[in-house]
Short mmCIF file of C-alpha atoms in Angstrom, two decimals:
data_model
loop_
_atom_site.label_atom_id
_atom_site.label_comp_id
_atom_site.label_asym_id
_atom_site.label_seq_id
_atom_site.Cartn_x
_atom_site.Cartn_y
_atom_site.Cartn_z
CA UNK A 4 -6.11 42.22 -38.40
CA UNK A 5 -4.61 45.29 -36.34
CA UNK A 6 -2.62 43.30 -33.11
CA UNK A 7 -4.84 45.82 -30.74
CA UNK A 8 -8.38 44.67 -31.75
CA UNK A 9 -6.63 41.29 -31.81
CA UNK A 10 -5.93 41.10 -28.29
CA UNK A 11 -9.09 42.80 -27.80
CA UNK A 12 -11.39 40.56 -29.09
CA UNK A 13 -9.53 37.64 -27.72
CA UNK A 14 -9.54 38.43 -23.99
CA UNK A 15 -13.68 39.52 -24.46
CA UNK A 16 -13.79 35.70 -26.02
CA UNK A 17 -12.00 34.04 -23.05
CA UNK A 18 -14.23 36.34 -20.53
CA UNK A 19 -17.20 35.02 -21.83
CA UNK A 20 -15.70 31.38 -21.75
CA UNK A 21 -14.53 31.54 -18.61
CA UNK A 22 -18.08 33.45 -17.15
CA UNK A 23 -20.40 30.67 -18.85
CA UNK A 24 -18.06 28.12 -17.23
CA UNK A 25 -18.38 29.94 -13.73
CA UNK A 26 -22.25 30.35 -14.22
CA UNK A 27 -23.07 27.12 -15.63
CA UNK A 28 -21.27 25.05 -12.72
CA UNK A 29 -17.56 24.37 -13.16
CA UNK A 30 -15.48 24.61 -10.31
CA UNK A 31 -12.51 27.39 -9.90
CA UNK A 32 -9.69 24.90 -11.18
CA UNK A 33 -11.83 23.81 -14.40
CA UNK A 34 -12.26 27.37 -15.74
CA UNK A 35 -8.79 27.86 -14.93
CA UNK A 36 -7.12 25.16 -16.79
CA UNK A 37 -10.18 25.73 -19.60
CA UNK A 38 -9.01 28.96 -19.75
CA UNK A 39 -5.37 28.23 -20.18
CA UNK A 40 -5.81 26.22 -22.74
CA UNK A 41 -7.81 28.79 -24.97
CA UNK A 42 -5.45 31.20 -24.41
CA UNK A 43 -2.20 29.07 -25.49
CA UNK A 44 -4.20 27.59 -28.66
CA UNK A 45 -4.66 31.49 -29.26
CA UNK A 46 -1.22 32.11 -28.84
CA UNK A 47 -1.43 34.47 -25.41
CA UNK A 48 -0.76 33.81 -21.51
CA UNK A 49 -3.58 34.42 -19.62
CA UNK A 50 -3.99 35.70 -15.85
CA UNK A 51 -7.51 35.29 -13.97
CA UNK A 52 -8.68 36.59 -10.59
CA UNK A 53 -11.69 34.42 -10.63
CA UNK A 54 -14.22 35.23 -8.06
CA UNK A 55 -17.65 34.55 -8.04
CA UNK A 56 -19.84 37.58 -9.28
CA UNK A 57 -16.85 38.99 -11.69
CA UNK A 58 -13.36 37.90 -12.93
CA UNK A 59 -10.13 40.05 -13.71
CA UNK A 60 -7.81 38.75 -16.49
CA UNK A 61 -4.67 40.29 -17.73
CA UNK A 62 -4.34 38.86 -21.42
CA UNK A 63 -0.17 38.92 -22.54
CA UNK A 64 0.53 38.76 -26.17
CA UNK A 65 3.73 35.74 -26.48
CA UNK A 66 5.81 37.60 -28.66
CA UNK A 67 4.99 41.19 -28.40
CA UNK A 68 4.75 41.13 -24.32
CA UNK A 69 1.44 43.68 -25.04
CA UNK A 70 -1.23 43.19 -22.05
CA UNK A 71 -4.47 44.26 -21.85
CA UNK A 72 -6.65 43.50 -18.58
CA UNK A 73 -10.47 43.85 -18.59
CA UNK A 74 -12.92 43.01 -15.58
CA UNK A 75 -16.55 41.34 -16.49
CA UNK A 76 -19.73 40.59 -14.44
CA UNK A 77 -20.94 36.62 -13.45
CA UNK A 78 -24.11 36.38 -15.17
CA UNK A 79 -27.12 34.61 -13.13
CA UNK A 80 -26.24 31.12 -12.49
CA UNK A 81 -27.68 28.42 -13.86
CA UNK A 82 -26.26 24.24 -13.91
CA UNK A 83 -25.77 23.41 -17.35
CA UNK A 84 -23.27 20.17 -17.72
CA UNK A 85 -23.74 20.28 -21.38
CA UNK A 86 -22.18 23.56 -21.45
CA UNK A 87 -19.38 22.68 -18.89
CA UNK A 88 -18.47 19.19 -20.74
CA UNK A 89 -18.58 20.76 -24.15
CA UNK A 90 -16.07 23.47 -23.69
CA UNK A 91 -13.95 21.16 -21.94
CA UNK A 92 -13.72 19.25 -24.86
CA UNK A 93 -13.59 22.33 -27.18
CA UNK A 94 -10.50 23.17 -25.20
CA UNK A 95 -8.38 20.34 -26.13
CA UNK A 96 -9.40 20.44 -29.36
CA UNK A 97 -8.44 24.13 -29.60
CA UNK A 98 -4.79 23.17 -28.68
CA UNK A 99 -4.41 20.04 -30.36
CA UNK A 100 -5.63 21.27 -33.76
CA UNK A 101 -4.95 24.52 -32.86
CA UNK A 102 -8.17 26.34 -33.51
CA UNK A 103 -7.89 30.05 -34.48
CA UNK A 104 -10.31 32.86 -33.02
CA UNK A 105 -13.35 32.38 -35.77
CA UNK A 106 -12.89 28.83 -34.85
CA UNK A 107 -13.16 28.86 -31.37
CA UNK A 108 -15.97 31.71 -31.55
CA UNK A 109 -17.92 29.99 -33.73
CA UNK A 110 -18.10 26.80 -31.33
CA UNK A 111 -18.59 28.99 -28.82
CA UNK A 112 -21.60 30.16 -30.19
CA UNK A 113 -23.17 26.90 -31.06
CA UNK A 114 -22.55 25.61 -27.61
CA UNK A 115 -24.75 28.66 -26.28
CA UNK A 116 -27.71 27.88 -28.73
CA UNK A 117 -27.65 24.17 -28.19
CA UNK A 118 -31.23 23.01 -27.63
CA UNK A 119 -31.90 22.18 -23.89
CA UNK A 120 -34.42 19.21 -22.87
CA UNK A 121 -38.31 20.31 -22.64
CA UNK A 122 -40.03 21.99 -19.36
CA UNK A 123 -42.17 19.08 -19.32
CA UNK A 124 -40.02 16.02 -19.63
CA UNK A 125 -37.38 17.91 -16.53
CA UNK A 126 -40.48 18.42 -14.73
CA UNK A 127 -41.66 14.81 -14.54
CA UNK A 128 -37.98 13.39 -14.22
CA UNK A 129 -37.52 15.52 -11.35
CA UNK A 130 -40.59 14.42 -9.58
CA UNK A 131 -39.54 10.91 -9.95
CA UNK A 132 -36.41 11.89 -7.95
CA UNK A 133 -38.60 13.33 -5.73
CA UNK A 134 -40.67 10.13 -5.46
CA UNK A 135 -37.68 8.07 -5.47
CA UNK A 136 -36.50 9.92 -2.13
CA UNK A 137 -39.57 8.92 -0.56
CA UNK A 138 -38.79 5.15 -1.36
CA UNK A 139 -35.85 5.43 -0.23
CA UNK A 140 -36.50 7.31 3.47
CA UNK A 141 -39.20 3.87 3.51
CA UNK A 142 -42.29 5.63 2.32
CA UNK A 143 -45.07 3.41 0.63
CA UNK A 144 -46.38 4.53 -2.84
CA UNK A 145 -49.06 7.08 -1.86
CA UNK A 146 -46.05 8.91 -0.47
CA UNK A 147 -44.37 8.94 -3.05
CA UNK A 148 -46.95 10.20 -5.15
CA UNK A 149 -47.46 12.78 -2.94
CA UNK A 150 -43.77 14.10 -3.05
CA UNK A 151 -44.30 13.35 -6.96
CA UNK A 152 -47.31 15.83 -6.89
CA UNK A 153 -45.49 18.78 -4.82
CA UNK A 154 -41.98 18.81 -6.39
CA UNK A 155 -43.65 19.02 -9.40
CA UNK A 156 -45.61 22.15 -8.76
CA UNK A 157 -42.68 23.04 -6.47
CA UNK A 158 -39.96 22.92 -9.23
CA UNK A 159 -42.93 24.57 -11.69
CA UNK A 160 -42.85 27.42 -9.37
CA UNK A 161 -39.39 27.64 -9.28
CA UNK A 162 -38.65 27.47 -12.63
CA UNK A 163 -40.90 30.50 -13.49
CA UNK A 164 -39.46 32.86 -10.64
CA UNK A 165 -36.32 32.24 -12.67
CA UNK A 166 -37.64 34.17 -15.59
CA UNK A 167 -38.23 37.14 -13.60
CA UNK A 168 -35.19 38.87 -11.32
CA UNK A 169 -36.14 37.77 -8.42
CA UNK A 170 -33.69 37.37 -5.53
CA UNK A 171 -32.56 33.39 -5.18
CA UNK A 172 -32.75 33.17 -1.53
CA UNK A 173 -36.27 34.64 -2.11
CA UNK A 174 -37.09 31.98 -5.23
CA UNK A 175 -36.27 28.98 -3.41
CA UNK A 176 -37.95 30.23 -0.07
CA UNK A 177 -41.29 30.36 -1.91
CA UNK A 178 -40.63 27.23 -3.71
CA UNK A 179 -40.17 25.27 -0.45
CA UNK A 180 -43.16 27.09 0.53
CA UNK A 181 -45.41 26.07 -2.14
CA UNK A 182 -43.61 22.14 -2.08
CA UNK A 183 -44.26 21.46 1.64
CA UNK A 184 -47.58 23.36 1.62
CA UNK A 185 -49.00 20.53 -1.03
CA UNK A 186 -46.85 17.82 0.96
CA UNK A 187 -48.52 19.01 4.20
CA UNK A 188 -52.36 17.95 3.33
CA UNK A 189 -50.94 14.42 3.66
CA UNK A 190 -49.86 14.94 7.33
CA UNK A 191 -53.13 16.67 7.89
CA UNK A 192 -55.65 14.19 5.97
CA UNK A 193 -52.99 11.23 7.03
CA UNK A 194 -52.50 10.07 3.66
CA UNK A 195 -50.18 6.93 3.15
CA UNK A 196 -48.61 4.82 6.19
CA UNK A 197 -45.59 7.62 6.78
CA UNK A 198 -46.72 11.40 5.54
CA UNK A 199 -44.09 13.67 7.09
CA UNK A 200 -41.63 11.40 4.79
CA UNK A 201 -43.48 13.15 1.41
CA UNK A 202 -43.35 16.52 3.65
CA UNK A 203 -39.54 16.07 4.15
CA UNK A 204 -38.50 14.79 0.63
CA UNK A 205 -41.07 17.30 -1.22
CA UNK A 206 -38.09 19.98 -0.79
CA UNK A 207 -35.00 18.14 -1.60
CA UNK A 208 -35.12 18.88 -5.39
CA UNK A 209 -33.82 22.12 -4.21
CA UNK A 210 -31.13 20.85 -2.04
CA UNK A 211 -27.79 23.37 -3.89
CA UNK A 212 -26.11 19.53 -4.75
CA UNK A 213 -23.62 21.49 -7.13
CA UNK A 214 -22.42 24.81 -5.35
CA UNK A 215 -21.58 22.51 -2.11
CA UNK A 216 -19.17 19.60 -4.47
CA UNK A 217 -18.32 22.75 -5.80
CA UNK A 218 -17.48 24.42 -2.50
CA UNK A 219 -14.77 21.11 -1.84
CA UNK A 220 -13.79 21.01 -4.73
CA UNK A 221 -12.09 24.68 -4.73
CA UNK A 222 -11.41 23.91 -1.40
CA UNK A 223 -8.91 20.85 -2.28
CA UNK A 224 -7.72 22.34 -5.13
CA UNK A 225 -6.64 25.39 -2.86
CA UNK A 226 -9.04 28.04 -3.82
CA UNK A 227 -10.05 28.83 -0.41
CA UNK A 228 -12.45 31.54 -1.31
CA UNK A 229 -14.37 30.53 -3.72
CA UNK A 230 -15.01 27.81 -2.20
CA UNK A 231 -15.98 29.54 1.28
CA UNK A 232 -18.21 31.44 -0.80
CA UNK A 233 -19.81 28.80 -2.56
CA UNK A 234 -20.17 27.06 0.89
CA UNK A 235 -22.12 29.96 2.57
CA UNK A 236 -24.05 30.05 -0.84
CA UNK A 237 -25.49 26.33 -0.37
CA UNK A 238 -25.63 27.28 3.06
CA UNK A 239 -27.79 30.17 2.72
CA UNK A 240 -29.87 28.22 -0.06
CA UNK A 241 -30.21 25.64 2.52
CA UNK A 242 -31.38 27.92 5.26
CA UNK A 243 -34.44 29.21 2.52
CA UNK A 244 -35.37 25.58 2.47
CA UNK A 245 -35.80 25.27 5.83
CA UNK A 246 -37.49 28.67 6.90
CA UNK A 247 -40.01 27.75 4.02
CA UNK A 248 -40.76 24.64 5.59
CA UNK A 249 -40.75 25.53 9.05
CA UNK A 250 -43.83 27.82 8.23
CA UNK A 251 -45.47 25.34 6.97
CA UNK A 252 -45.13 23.89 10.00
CA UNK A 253 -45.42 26.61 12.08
CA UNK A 254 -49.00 27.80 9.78
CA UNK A 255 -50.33 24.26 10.26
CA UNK A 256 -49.49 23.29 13.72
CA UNK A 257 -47.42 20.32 12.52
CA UNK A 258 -44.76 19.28 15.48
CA UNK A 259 -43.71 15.42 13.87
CA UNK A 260 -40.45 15.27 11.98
CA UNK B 12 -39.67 -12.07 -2.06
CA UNK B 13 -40.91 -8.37 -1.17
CA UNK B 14 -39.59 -8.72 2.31
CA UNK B 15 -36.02 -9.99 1.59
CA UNK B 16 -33.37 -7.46 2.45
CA UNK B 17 -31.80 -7.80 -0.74
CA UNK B 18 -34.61 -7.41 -2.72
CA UNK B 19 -35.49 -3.72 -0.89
CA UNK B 20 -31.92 -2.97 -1.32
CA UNK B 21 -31.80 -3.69 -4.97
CA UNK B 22 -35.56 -1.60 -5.56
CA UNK B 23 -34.15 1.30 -3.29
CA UNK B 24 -30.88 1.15 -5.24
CA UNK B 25 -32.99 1.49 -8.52
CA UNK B 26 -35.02 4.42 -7.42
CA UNK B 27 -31.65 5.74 -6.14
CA UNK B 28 -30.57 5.44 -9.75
CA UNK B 29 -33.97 7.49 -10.95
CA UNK B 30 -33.47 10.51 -8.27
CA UNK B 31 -29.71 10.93 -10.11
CA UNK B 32 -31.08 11.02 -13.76
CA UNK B 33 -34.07 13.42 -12.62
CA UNK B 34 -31.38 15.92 -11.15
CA UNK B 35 -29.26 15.05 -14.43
CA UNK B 36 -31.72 16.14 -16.43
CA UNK B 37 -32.54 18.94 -14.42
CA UNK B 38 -28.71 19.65 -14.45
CA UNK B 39 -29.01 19.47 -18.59
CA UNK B 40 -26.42 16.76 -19.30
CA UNK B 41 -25.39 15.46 -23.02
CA UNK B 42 -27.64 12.59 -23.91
CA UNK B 43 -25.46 10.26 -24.60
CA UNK B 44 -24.17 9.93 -20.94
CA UNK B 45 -28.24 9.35 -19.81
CA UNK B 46 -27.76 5.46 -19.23
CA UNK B 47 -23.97 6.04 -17.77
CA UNK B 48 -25.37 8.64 -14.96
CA UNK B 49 -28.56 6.21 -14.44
CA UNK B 50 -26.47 2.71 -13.90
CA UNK B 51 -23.85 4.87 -11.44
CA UNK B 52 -26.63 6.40 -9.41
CA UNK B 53 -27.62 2.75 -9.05
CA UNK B 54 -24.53 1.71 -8.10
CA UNK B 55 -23.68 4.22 -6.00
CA UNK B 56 -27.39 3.42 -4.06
CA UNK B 57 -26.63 -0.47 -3.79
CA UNK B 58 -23.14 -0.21 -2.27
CA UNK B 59 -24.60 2.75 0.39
CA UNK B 60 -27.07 0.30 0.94
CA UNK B 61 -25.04 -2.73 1.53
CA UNK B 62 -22.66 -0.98 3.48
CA UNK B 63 -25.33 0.20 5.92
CA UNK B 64 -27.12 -3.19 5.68
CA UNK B 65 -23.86 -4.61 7.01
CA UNK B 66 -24.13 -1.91 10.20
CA UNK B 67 -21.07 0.09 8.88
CA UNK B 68 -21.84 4.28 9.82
CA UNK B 69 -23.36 6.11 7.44
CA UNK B 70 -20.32 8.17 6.73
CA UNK B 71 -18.30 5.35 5.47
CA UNK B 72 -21.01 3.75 3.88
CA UNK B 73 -20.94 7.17 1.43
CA UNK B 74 -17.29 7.53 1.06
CA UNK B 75 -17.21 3.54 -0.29
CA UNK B 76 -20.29 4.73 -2.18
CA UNK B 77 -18.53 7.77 -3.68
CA UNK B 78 -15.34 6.12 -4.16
CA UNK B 79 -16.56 3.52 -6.32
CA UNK B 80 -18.66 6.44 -8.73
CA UNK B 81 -15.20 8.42 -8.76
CA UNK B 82 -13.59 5.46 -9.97
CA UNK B 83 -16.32 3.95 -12.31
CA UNK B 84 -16.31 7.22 -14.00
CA UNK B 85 -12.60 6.73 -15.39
CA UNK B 86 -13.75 3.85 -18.23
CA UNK B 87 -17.19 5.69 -18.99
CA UNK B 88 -15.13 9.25 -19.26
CA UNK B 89 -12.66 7.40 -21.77
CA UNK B 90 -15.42 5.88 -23.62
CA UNK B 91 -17.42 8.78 -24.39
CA UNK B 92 -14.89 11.32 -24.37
CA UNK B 93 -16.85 13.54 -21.78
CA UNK B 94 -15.36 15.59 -18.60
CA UNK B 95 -16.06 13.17 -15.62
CA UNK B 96 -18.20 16.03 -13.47
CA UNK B 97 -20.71 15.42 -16.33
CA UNK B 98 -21.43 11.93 -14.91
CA UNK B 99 -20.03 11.85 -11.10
CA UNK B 100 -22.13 15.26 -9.95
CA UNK B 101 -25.69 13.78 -10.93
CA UNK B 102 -24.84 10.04 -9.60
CA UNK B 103 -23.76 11.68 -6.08
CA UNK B 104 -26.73 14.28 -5.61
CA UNK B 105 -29.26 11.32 -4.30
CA UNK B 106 -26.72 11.00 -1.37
CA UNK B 107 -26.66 14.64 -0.47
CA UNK B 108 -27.34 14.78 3.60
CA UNK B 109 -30.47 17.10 2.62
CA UNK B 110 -32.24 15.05 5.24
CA UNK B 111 -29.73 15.71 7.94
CA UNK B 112 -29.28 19.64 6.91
CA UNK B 113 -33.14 19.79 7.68
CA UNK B 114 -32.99 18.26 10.81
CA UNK B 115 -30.13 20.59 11.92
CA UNK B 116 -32.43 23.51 11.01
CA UNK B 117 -35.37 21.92 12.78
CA UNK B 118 -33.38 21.49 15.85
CA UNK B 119 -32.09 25.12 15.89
CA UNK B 120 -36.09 26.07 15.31
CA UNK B 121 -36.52 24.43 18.64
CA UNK B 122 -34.04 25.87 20.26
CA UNK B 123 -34.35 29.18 19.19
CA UNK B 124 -38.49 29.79 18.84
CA UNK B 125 -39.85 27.52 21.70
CA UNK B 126 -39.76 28.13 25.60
CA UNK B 127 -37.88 24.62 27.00
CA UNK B 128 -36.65 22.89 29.73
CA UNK B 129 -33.31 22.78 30.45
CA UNK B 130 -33.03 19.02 29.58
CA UNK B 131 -35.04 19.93 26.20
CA UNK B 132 -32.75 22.08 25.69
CA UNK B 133 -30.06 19.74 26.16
CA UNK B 134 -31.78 17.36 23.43
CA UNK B 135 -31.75 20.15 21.13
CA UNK B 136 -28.08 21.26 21.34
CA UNK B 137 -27.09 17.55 21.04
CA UNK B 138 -29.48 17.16 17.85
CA UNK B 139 -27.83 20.46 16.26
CA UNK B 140 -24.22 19.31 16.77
CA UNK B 141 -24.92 15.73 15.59
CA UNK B 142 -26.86 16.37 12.42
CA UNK B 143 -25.32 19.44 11.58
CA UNK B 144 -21.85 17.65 11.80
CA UNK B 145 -23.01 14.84 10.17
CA UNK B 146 -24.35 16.80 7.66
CA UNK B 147 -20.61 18.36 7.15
CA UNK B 148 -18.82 14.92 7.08
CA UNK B 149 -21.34 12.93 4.60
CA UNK B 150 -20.41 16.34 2.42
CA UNK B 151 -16.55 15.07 3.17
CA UNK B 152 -16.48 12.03 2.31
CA UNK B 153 -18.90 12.47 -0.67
CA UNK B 154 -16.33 14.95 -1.95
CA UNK B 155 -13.49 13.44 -1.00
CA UNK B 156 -14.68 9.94 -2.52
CA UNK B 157 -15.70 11.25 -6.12
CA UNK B 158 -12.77 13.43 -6.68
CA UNK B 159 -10.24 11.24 -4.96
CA UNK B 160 -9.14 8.77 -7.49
CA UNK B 161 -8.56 11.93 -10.31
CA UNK B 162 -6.50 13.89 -7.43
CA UNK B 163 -4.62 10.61 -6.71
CA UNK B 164 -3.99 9.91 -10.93
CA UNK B 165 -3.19 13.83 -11.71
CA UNK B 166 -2.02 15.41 -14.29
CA UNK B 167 -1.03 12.75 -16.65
CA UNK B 168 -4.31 10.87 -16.17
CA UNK B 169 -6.49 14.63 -16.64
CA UNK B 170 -4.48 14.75 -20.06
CA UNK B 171 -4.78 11.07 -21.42
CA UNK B 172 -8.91 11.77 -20.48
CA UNK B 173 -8.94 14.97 -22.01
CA UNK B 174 -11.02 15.79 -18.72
#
């Protein structure tokens, strides 16, 4: 192979890596030290300006000192710890039995396409989370089967303004809509001993857990602004959670919380 | 029976342990680590729990809470040869001050959309500061506990786990 479309290749390989790492909910120092080690089992030093909607990365060829630098685009972001835990591992293995670039593509490639678990069976699971925060804030069962019911048409709704390009802020402010609007006809009709409990827990499925461990993450590890920006992220996310379900509130005259 | 402390502790604890695997799966983790993610979000529910029980604030009670999943996760991470975020991030999420970051907001609603009373408005200004930096410091120590015992090991711990 000609040395240019090597190094080519290679840093367009390491891009994607290092983006489906970003997008799928590594912090800054994990795709960093991922990164490293692709690049030394593929026999180049690697540079990264990792920020959160693109990366820069200067690529050095070892022996020849030839660079090349490219900048790529963040894809939409989406938690996937499969993904993250199986190109961890892929990176060790790359140095240890030093994978080559088909190798590393190819695994790659069938981490991508690795089946995911069913809508249905993440829809129900969720809703028990839901229905276990209920318990937990001292709600009694019908509660909880209240919050069951609207994080699961919550999360439903969610999930399917996904699919489409619709603005996040804008996804999870109708979600929170729809999830305390179902969760509001037990404060209304008073149904179970504690209702605004199964109004307050029906949002928390969308609670952005992962961008703000995330956030302090990069902030301990000294990667101040990603994690700023991650912070003002789940801040932001947060902030769509509660305008949603202050209108409820506001729409149905509800004043207890 | 139903009305023993211990007993609500332990049944909170467990549906503690169910909210983490619903936001595991919702966070797509390997299989294999399913029963790993479910016994730590238990874990991590029971000593909150007992902490609090035991009138300790709520801060500590989730450090001591995160601590011990940050340092539970070192055996299970060596055992099935999976990056510890894969386990720690879905065992933590039930303890997430979402509750807290709501009533922040609420407050702030108050403040900003109703007419009040200057002692109202007191009450609100109070509520923002103390939720919203309780809100920041549960997010602390929840950090600070889970990732703590990895910063503390290192390097040479990161590269015997492969993590």
């Amino acid at each position: 192979m000609n040395r240019k479309t090597n190094i080519e290749e290679s840093i367009n390989l390491l891009l994607e890596i290092s983006s489906l790492l970003m997008s799928s909910g590594a912090n800054t120092k994990r795709v960093i030290d991922s990164l490293n080690r692709f690049a030394q089992a593929l026999h180049f030093k690697s540079h990264a300006l990792i920020s959160h909607k693109s990366i820069i990365m200067t690529l050095i060829d070892i022996r020849t000192k030839e660079s090349y630098t490219v900048v790529t685009q963040i894809p939409k972001y989406t938690v996937d710890l499969t993904i993250v835990s199986d190109i961890s591992r892929a990176s060790w293995k790359a140095i240890d039995s030093k994978w080559n670039y088909q190798k590393i593509n190819q695994k790659i490639t069938a981490i991508k396409n690795k089946k995911k678990y069913p809508l249905w069976i993440e829809l129900v699971m969720v809703s028990l989370a839901g229905a276990g925060f209920a318990k937990l804030f001292g709600g009694d069962y019908l509660n909880m089967s209240l919050a069951f019911l609207a994080t699961f048409i919550g999360l439903f709704v969610s999930k399917k303004l996904h699919n489409f390009a619709v603005n996040v802020y804008v996804r999870v402010f109708i979600a929170s809509l729809t999830a305390s609007g179902i969760a509001a006809i037990g404060v209304i009709f008073f149904i179970g001993s504690k209702p605004e409990i199964a109004l307050a827990t029906s949002v928390l499925f969308l609670v952005p857990g992962v961008p703000l461990i995330n956030s302090f993450n990069d902030l301990y590890n000294n990667h101040i602004l990603n994690g700023l920006v991650r912070f003002v992220n789940g801040f932001l996310v947060v902030l769509s959670i509660g305008l949603g379900l202050i209108s409820i509130m506001l729409l149905f005259n509800i004043t207890t919380l | 029976m139903i009305h023993n402390p211990y007993f609500v502790i332990f049944a909170n604890s467990l549906w503690s342990g169910i909210a983490a695997l619903g936001f595991a799966i919702l966070f797509n983790i390997p299989k294999k680590v399913i029963t790993t993610v479910l016994f730590l979000g238990f874990l991590a529910g029971l000593i909150k729990a007992l902490f609090i029980h035991f009138e300790f604030n709520i801060i500590i009670a989730t450090f001591f809470a995160a601590l011990s999943v940050g340092i539970f996760s070192i055996p299970f991470a060596s055992r099935v040869h999976k990056p510890i975020v894969v386990f720690s991030i879905p065992s933590i999420i039930p303890m997430i001050p979402g509750f807290f970051a709501y009533k922040t907001i609420l407050a702030i609603r108050q403040f900003t959309f109703y007419k009040i009373d200057n002692v109202q408005r007191d009450r609100m200004l109070d509520a923002i500061f103390s939720n919203g930096f309780m809100t920041l410091f549960i997010l602390f120590a929840i950090t600070v506990g889970v990732s703590g015992p990895m910063l503390i090991l290192g390097k040479d711990m990161t590269r015997r786990l492969k993590d």
